[in-house]
Short mmCIF file of C-alpha atoms and ligand atoms in Angstrom, two decimals:
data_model
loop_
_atom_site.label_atom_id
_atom_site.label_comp_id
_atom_site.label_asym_id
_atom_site.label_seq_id
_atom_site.Cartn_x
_atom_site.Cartn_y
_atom_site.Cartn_z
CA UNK T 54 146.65 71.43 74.23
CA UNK T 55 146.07 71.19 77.75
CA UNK T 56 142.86 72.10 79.43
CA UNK T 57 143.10 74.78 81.83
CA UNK T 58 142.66 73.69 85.57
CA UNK T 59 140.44 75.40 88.26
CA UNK T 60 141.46 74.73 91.75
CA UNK T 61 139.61 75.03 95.20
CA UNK T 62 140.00 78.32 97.24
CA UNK T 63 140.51 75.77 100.40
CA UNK T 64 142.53 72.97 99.01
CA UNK T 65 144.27 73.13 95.77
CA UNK T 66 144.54 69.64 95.41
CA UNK T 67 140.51 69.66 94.45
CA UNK T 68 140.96 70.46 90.89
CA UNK T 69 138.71 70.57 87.44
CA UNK T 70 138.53 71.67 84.12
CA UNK T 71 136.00 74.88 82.85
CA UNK T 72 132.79 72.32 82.49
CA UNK T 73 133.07 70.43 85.28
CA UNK T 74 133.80 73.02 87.63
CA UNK T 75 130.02 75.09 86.21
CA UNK T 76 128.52 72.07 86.94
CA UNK T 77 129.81 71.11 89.79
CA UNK T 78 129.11 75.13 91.64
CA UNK T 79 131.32 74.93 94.80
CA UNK T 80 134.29 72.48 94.93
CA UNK T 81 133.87 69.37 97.12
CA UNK T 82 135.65 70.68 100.07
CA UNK T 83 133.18 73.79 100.26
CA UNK T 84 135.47 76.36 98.45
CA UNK T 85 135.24 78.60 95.10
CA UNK T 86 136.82 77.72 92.10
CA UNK T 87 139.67 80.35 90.72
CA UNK T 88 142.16 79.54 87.82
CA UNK T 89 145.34 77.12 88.78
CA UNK T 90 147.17 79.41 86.83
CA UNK T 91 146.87 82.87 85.08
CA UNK T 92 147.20 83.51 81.04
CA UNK T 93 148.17 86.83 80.10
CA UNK T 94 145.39 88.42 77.32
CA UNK T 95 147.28 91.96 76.50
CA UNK T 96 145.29 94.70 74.84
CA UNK T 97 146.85 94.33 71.91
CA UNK T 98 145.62 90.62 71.26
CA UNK T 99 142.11 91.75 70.85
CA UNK T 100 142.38 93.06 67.32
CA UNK T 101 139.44 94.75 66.06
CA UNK T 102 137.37 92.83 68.48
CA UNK T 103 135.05 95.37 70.65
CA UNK T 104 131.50 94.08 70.85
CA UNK T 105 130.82 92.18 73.91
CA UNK T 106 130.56 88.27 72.28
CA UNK T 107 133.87 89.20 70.16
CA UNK T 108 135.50 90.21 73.55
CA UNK T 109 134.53 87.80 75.60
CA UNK T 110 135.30 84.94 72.85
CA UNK T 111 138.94 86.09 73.17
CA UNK T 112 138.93 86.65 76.93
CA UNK T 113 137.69 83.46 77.41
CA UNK T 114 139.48 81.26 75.28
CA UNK T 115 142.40 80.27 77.30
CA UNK T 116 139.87 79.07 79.78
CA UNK T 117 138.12 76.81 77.51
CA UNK T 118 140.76 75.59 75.71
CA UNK T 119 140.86 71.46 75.40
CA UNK T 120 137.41 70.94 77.85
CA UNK T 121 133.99 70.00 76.09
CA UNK T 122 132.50 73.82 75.91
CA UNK T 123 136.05 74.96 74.13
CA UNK T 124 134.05 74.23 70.51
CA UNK T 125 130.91 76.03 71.69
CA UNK T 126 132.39 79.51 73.22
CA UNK T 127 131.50 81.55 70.19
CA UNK T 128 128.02 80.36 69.86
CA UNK T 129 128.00 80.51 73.70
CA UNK T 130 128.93 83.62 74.09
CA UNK T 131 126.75 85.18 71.18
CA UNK T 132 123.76 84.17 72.83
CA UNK T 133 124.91 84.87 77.01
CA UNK T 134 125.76 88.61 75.53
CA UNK T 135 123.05 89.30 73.03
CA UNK T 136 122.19 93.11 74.91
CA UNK T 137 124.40 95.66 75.20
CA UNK T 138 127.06 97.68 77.99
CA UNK T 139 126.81 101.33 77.08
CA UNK T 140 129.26 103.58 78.39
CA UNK T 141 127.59 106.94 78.97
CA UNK T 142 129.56 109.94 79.93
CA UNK T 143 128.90 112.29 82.21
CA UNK T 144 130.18 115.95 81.39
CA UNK T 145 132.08 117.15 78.90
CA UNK T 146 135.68 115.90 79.23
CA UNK T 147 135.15 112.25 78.93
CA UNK T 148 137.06 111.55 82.37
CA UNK T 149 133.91 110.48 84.32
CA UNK T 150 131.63 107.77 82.38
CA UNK T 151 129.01 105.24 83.66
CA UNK T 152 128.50 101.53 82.81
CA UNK T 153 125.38 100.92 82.07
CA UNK T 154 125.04 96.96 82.55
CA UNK T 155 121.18 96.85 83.06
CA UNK T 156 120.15 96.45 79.65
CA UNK T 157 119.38 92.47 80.12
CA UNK T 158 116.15 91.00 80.64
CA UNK T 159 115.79 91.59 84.23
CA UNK T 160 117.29 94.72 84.02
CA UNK T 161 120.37 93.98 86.27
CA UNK T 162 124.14 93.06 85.85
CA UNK T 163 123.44 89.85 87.02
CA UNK T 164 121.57 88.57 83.42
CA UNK T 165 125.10 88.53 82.36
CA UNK T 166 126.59 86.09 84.06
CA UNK T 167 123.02 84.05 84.76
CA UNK T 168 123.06 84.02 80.70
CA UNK T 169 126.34 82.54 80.26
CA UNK T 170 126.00 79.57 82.96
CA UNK T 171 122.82 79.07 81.03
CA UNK T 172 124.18 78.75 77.50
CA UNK T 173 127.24 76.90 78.51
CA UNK T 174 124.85 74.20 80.70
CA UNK T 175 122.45 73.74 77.84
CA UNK T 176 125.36 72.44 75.36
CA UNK T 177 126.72 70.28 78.33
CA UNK T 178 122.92 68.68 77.92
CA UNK T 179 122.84 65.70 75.48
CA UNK T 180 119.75 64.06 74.54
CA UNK T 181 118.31 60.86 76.57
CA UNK T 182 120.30 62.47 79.52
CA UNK T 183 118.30 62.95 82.85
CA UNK T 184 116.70 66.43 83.45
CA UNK T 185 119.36 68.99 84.97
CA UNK T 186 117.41 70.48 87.52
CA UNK T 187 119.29 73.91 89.04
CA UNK T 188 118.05 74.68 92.12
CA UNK T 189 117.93 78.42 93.38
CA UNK T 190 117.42 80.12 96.87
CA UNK T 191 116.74 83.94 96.78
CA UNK T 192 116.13 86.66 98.69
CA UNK T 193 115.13 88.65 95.28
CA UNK T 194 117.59 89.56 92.52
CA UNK T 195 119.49 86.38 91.74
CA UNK T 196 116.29 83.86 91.12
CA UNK T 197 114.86 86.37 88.61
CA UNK T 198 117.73 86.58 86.64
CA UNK T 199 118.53 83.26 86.84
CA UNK T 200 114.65 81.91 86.16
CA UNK T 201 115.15 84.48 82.79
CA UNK T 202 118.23 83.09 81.99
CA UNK T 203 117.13 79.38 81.80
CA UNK T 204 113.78 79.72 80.78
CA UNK T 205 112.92 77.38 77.49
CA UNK T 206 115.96 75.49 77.67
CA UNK T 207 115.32 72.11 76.54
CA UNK T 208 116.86 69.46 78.96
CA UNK T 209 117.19 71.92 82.03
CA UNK T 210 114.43 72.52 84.72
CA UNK T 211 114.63 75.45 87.43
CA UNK T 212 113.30 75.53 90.72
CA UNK T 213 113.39 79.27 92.43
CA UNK T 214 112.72 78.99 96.14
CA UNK T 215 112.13 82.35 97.85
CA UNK T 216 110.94 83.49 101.18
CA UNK T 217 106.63 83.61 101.04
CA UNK T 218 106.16 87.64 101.95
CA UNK T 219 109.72 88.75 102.47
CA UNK T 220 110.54 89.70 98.78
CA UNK T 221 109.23 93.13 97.06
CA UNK T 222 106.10 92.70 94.88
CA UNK T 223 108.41 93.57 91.90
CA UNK T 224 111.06 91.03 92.90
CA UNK T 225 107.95 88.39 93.31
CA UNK T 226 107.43 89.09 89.81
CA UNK T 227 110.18 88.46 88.16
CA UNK T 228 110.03 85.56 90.18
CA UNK T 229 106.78 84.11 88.97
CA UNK T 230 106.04 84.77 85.72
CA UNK T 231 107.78 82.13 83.61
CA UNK T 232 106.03 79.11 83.75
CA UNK T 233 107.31 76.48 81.16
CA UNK T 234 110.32 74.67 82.75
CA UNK T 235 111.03 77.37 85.83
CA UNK T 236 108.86 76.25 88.77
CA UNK T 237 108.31 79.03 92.01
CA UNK T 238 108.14 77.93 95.58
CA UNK T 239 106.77 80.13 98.00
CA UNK T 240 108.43 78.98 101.35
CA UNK T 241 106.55 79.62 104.44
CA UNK T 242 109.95 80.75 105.61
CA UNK T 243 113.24 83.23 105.88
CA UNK T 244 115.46 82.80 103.73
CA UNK T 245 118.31 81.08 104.97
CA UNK T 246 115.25 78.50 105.32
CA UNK T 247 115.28 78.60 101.60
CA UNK T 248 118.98 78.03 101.35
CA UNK T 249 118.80 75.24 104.10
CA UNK T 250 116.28 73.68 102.03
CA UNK T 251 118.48 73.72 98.32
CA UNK T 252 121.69 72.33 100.70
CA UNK T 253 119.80 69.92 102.08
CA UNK T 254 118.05 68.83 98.23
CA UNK T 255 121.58 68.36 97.43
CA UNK T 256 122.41 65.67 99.26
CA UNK T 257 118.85 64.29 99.31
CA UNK T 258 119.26 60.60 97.56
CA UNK T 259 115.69 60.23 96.63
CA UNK T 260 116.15 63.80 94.81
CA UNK T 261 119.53 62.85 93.32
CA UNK T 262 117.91 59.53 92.26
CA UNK T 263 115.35 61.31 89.23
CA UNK T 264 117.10 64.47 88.80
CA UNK T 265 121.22 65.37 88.55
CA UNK T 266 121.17 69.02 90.55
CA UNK T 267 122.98 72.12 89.97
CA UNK T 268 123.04 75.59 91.44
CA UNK T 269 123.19 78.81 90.22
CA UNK T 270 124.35 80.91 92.51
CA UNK T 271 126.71 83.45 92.35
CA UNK T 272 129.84 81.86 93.40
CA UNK T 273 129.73 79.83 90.52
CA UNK T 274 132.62 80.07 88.18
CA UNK T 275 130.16 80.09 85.19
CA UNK T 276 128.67 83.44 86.63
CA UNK T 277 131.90 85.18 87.51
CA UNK T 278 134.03 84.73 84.08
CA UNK T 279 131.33 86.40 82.24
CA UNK T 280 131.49 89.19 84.02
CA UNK T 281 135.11 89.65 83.51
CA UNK T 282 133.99 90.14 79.92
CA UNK T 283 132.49 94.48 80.50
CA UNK T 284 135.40 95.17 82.34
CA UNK T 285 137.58 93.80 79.08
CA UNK T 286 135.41 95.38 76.43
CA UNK T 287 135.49 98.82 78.55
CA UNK T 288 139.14 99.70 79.34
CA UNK T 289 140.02 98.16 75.88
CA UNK T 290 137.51 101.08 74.44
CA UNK T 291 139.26 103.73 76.86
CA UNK T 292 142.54 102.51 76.11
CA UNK T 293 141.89 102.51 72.16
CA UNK T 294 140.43 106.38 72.57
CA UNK T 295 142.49 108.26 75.21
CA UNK T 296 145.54 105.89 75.91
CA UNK T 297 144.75 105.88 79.61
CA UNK T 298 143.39 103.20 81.47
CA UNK T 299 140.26 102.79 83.03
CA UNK T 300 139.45 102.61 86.62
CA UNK T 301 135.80 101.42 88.07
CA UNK T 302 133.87 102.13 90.90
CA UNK T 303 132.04 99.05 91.89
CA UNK T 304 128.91 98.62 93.76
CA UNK T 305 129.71 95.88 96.24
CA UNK T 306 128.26 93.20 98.31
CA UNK T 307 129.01 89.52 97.54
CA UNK T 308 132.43 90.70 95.89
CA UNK T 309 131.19 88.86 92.51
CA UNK T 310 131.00 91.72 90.31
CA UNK T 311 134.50 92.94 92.12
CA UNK T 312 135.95 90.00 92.16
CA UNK T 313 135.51 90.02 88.07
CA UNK T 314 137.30 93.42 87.70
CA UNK T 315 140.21 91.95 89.70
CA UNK T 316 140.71 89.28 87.47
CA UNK T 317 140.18 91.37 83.96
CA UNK T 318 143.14 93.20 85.25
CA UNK T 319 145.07 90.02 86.36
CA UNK T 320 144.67 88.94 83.00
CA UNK T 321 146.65 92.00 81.40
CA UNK T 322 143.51 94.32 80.93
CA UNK T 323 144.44 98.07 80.88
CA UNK T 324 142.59 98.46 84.18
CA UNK T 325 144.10 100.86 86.86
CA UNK T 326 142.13 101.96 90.02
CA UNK T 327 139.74 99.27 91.15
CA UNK T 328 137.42 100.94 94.33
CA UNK T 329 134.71 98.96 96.10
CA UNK T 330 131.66 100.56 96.99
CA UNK T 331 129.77 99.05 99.59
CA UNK T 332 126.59 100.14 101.94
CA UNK T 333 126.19 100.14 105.60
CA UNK T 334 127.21 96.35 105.64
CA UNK T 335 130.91 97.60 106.43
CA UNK T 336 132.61 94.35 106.34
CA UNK T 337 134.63 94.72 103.94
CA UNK T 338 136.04 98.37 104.27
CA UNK T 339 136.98 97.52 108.06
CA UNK T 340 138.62 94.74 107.04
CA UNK T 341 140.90 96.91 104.72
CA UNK T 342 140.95 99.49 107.67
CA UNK T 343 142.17 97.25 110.62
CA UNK T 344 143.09 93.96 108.40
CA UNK T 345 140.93 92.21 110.90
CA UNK T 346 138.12 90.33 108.88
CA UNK T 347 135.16 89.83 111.17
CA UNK T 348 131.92 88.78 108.88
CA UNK T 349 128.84 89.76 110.81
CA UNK T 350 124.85 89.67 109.95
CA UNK T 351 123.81 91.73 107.67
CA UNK T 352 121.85 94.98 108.08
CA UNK T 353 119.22 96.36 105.68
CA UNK T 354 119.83 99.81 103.54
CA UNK T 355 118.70 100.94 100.40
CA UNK T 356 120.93 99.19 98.36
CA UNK T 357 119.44 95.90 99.11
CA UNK T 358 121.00 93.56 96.78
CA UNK T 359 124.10 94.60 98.21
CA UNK T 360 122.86 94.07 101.95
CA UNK T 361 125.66 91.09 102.96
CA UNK T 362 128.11 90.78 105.90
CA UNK T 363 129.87 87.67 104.88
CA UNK T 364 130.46 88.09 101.44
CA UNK T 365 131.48 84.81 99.32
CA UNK T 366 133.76 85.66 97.10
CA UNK T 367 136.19 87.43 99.73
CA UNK T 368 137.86 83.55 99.21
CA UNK T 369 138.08 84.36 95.83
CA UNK T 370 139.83 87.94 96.56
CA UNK T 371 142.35 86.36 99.47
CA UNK T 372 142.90 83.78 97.15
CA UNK T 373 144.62 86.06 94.52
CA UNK T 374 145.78 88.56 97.26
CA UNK T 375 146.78 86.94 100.23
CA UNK T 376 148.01 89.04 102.76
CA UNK T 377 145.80 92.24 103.87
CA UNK T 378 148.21 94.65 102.60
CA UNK T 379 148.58 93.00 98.83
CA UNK T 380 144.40 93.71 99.11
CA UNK T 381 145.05 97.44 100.10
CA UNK T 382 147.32 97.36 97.07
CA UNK T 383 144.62 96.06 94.77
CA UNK T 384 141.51 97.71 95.63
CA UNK T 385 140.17 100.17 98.18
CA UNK T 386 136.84 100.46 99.56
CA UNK T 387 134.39 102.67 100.89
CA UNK T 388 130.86 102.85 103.71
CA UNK T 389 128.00 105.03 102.18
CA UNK T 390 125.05 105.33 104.60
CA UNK T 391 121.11 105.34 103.24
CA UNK T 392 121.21 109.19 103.77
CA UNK T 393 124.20 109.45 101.67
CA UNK T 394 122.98 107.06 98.54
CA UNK T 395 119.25 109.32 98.61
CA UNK T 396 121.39 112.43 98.59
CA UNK T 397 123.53 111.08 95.68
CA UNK T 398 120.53 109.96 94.08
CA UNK T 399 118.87 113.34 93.95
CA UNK T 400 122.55 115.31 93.05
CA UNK T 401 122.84 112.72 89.38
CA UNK T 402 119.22 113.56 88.73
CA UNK T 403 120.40 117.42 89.34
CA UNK T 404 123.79 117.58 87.84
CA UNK T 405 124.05 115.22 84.91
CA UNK T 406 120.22 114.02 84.40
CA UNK T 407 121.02 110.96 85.30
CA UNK T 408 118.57 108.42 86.87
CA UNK T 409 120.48 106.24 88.93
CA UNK T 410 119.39 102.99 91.23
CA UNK T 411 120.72 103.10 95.15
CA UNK T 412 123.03 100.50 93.76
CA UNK T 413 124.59 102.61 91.43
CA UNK T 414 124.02 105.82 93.61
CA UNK T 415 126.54 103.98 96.29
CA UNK T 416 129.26 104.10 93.68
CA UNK T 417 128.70 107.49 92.16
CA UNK T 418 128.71 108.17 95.92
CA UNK T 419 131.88 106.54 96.33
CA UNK T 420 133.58 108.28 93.53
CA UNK T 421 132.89 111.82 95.01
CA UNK T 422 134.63 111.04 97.89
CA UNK T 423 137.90 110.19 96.02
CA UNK T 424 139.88 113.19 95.76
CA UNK T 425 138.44 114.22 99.87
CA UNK T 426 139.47 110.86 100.72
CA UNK T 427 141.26 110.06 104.00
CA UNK T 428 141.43 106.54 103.62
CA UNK T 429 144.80 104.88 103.81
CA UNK T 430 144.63 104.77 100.02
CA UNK T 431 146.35 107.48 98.12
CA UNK T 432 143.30 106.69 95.10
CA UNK T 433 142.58 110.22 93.39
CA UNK T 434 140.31 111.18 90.83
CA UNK T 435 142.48 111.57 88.37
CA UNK T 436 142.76 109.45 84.90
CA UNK T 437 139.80 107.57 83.57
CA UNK T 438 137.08 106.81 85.68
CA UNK T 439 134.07 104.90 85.34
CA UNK T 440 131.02 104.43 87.80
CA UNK T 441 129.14 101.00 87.32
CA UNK T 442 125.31 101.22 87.11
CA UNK T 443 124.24 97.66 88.41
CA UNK T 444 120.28 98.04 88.02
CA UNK T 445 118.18 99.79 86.55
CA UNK T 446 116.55 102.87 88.56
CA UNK T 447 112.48 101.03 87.69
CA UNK T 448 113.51 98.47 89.67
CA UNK T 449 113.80 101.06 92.72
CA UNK T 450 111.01 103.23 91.96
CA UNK T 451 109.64 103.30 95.42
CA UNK T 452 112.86 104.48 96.73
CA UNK T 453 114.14 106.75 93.76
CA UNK T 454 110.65 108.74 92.14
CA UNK T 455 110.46 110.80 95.31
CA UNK T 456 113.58 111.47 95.93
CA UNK T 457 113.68 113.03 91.89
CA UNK T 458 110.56 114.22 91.71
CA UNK T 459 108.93 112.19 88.92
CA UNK T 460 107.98 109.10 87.63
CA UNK T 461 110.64 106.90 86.07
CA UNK T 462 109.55 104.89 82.84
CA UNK T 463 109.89 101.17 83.04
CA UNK T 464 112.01 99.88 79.93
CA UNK T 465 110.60 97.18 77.82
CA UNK T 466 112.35 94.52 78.95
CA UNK T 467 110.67 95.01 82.43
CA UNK T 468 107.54 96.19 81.16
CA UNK T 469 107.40 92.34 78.96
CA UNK T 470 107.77 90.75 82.41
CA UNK T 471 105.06 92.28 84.39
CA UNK T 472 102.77 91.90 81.90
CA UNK T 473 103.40 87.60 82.04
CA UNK T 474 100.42 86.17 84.27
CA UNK T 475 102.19 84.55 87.22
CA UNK T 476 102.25 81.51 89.08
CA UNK T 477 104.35 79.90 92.19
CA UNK T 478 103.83 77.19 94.59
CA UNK T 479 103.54 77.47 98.51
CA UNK T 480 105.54 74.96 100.25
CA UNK T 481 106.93 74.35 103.73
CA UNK T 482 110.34 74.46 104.90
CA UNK T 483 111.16 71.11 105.10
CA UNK T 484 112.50 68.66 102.32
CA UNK T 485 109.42 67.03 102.38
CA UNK T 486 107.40 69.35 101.31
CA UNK T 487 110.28 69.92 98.33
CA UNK T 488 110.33 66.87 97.50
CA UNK T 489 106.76 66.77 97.20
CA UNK T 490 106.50 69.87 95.24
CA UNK T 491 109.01 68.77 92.62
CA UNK T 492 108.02 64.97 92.21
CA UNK T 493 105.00 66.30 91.07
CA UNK T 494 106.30 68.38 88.48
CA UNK T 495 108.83 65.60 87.45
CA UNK T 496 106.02 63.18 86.87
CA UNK T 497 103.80 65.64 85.15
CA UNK T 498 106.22 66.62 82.66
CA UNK T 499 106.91 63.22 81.77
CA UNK T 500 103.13 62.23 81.25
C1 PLP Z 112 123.91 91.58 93.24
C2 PLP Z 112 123.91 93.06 93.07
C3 PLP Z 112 124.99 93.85 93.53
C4 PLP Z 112 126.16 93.26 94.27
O1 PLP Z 112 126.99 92.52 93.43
P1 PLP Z 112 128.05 91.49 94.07
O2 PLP Z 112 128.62 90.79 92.90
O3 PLP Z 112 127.24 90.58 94.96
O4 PLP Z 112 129.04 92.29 94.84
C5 PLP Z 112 124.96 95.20 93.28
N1 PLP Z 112 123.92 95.78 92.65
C6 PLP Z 112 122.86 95.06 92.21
C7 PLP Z 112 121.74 95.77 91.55
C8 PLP Z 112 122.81 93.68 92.40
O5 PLP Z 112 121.75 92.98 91.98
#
């Protein structure tokens, strides 16, 4: 059996297996991994398999297959997807459904594939074996998830570096209360400060010298597989019901969550339409408009997760879809402004109920504007569609209660979290500080 090979976005000659390439995060030359070559996974090979750990077992397989994790992928992925994806639909007909994919511990999409870096590093850990320390910057989302994800793993420590004052209170949360073996820093800085300061430990040989170091973020191929995994289990339930397939509407801003439904769908998913829904950071949609790509800075909306101009994993997307026009082909994308996503947000409370986050409201957004659409894409409404909820609305509730009119209730997951006491760190931004900081934890664990 030979191991399947992941290869740089940059330089294909930089090459390694499923392991090495989560451990490793980017690829020496700077670029993302993506599979050397594609397996085909039909429908039809996933017999009677529909919950999410049975899915993703069989996705996931051929990628495993001959490396060290290959033995561990159905323990692995029984505890990475141990909450659920409910598909809710809205109406009667069953042609307009939304993926709920907030149902993790921090209540966002991105506990899914923080969960499954997390349970494949902790079997790469053998006993005697220096700490793995994963190192985080965030600007809110990511570190909670990821600080959730890796919290009580034996063998693996987690430092979460944030900007002091420039996350929300309920971001700094999520950030703080774990304690155990996730330690907060507080940087008296921005945070590409913060993500100075995690390059920088990197190559730091003093750091390097007690600790091996990791990252987390989300151009890691251990966070982008996973997600592959909602996208299978969902068009294989459409296809299995109506004989149609399914086509999302994702919210958009580092192209991770895209980038996944790209490659279900590569891999012989029944997965037609594929739209990109992005906020005022228009990047992306111009690109696809005047197949010039010109990254800028970002600008802040609503949907703040999804607040990037230079999205990473647009290597990942070139790299499967090279020219501009084989892009158009794939996917198509769309701008909603802040005054579109509160209007949205108040019409899904009004029509169908529904409580969605500005995340999600972008998409649902997005879809409406399908069948009026006078984009170069011919993409209508018709078929199977399916909107993809990325957060939960509590996490919003500043933005979304007034806009509905009421209070939204906070699930238990959330509720568990804000009732931890918390506890973080203030450091400078410089390594020394860093160093500081986590030489002291280092040397207080050991005692
Ligand atoms: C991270 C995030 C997004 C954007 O996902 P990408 O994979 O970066 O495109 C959308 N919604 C929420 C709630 C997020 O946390």
């Amino acid at each position: 059996m030979t191991a399947m090979e992941f290869t740089s976005t940059r330089d294909s000659a930089h090459s390694a297996g499923f392991a090495a390439a989560l451990l490793q995060g980017l690829a020496p030359d700077g670029g993302l991994y993506v599979p050397r070559a594609w397996p085909v996974v039909p429908a039809a090979s996933f017999t009677g398999q529909s919950a999410l750990p049975d899915v993703a077992t069989r996705l996931l397989t051929p990628f495993a297959e001959g490396d060290p994790l290959d033995a561990f992928l159905p323990a692995i992925t029984s505890d990475a997807f141990n909450f659920s994806a409910p598909l809710v639909p809205l109406g009667t007909d069953g042609r307009l459904s939304v993926l709920e994919l907030f149902h993790g511990p921090t209540a966002a999409f991105k506990d899914f594939g923080a969960r499954f870096l997390a349970a494949c590093l902790s079997r790469l850990r053998k006993p005697g074996q220096r700490p793995l320390t994963i190192l985080v910057a965030t600007s809110g989302d990511t570190g909670g998830a990821v600080a959730a994800a890796f919290h009580g793993r034996p063998g693996i420590e987690v430092a979460v570096l944030f900007p002091k004052g420039l996350v929300s209170p309920t971001q700094e949360r999520q950030l703080t209360c774990w304690g155990g073996n996730v330690q907060s820093f507080a940087v008296r800085g921005t945070f590409d400060d913060c993500q100075r300061l995690v390059k920088q430990a990197f190559v730091d040989p003093e750091l390097r010298a007690h600790s091996e170091l990791s990252s987390a973020n989300s151009i890691n191929l251990g966070r982008l597989l996973p997600q592959a995994v909602y996208y299978a289990a969902t068009s294989l339930a459409i296809w299995r019901q109506y004989g149609e397939k399914a086509s999302f509407v994702i919210p958009s801003g580092n192209l991770g969550n895209a980038a996944a439904c790209t490659w279900a769908r590569k891999l012989g998913l029944p997965i037609g339409e594929i739209v990109l829904a992005h906020n005022a950071n228009r990047t992306v949609p111009d690109y696809l408009d005047s197949g010039e790509w010109r990254p800028r800075a970002s600008v802040a909306t609503l949907a703040s997760a999804m607040d990037v101009g230079d999205p990473s994993n647009m290597e990942r997307l070139r790299a499967l879809f090279p020219e501009v026009g084989d892009l158009r082909a794939a996917v198509s994308a769309f701008t909603i402004q802040d005054q579109d996503i509160r209007s949205r947000i108040r019409a899904g409370f009004e029509q169908f109920g529904q409580i969605w986050c500005p995340h999600t409201a972008t998409a649902a957004e997005a879809y409406e504007r399908l069948s009026a659409s006078r984009h170069w894409s011919q993409v209508s409404r018709e078929g199977r569609w399916v909107v993809v909820a990325t957060a939960h609305p509590a996490k919003f509730r500043e933005i979304v209660e007034p806009l509905i009119g009421r209070p939204v209730a906070v699930p238990e997951a959330l509720a568990k979290l804000f009732a931890r006491p918390t506890e973080c760190t203030e450091i400078d931004a410089d390594l020394t500080a860093l160093r500081a900081a986590l030489g002291r934890r280092t040397s207080s664990w050991k005692s």
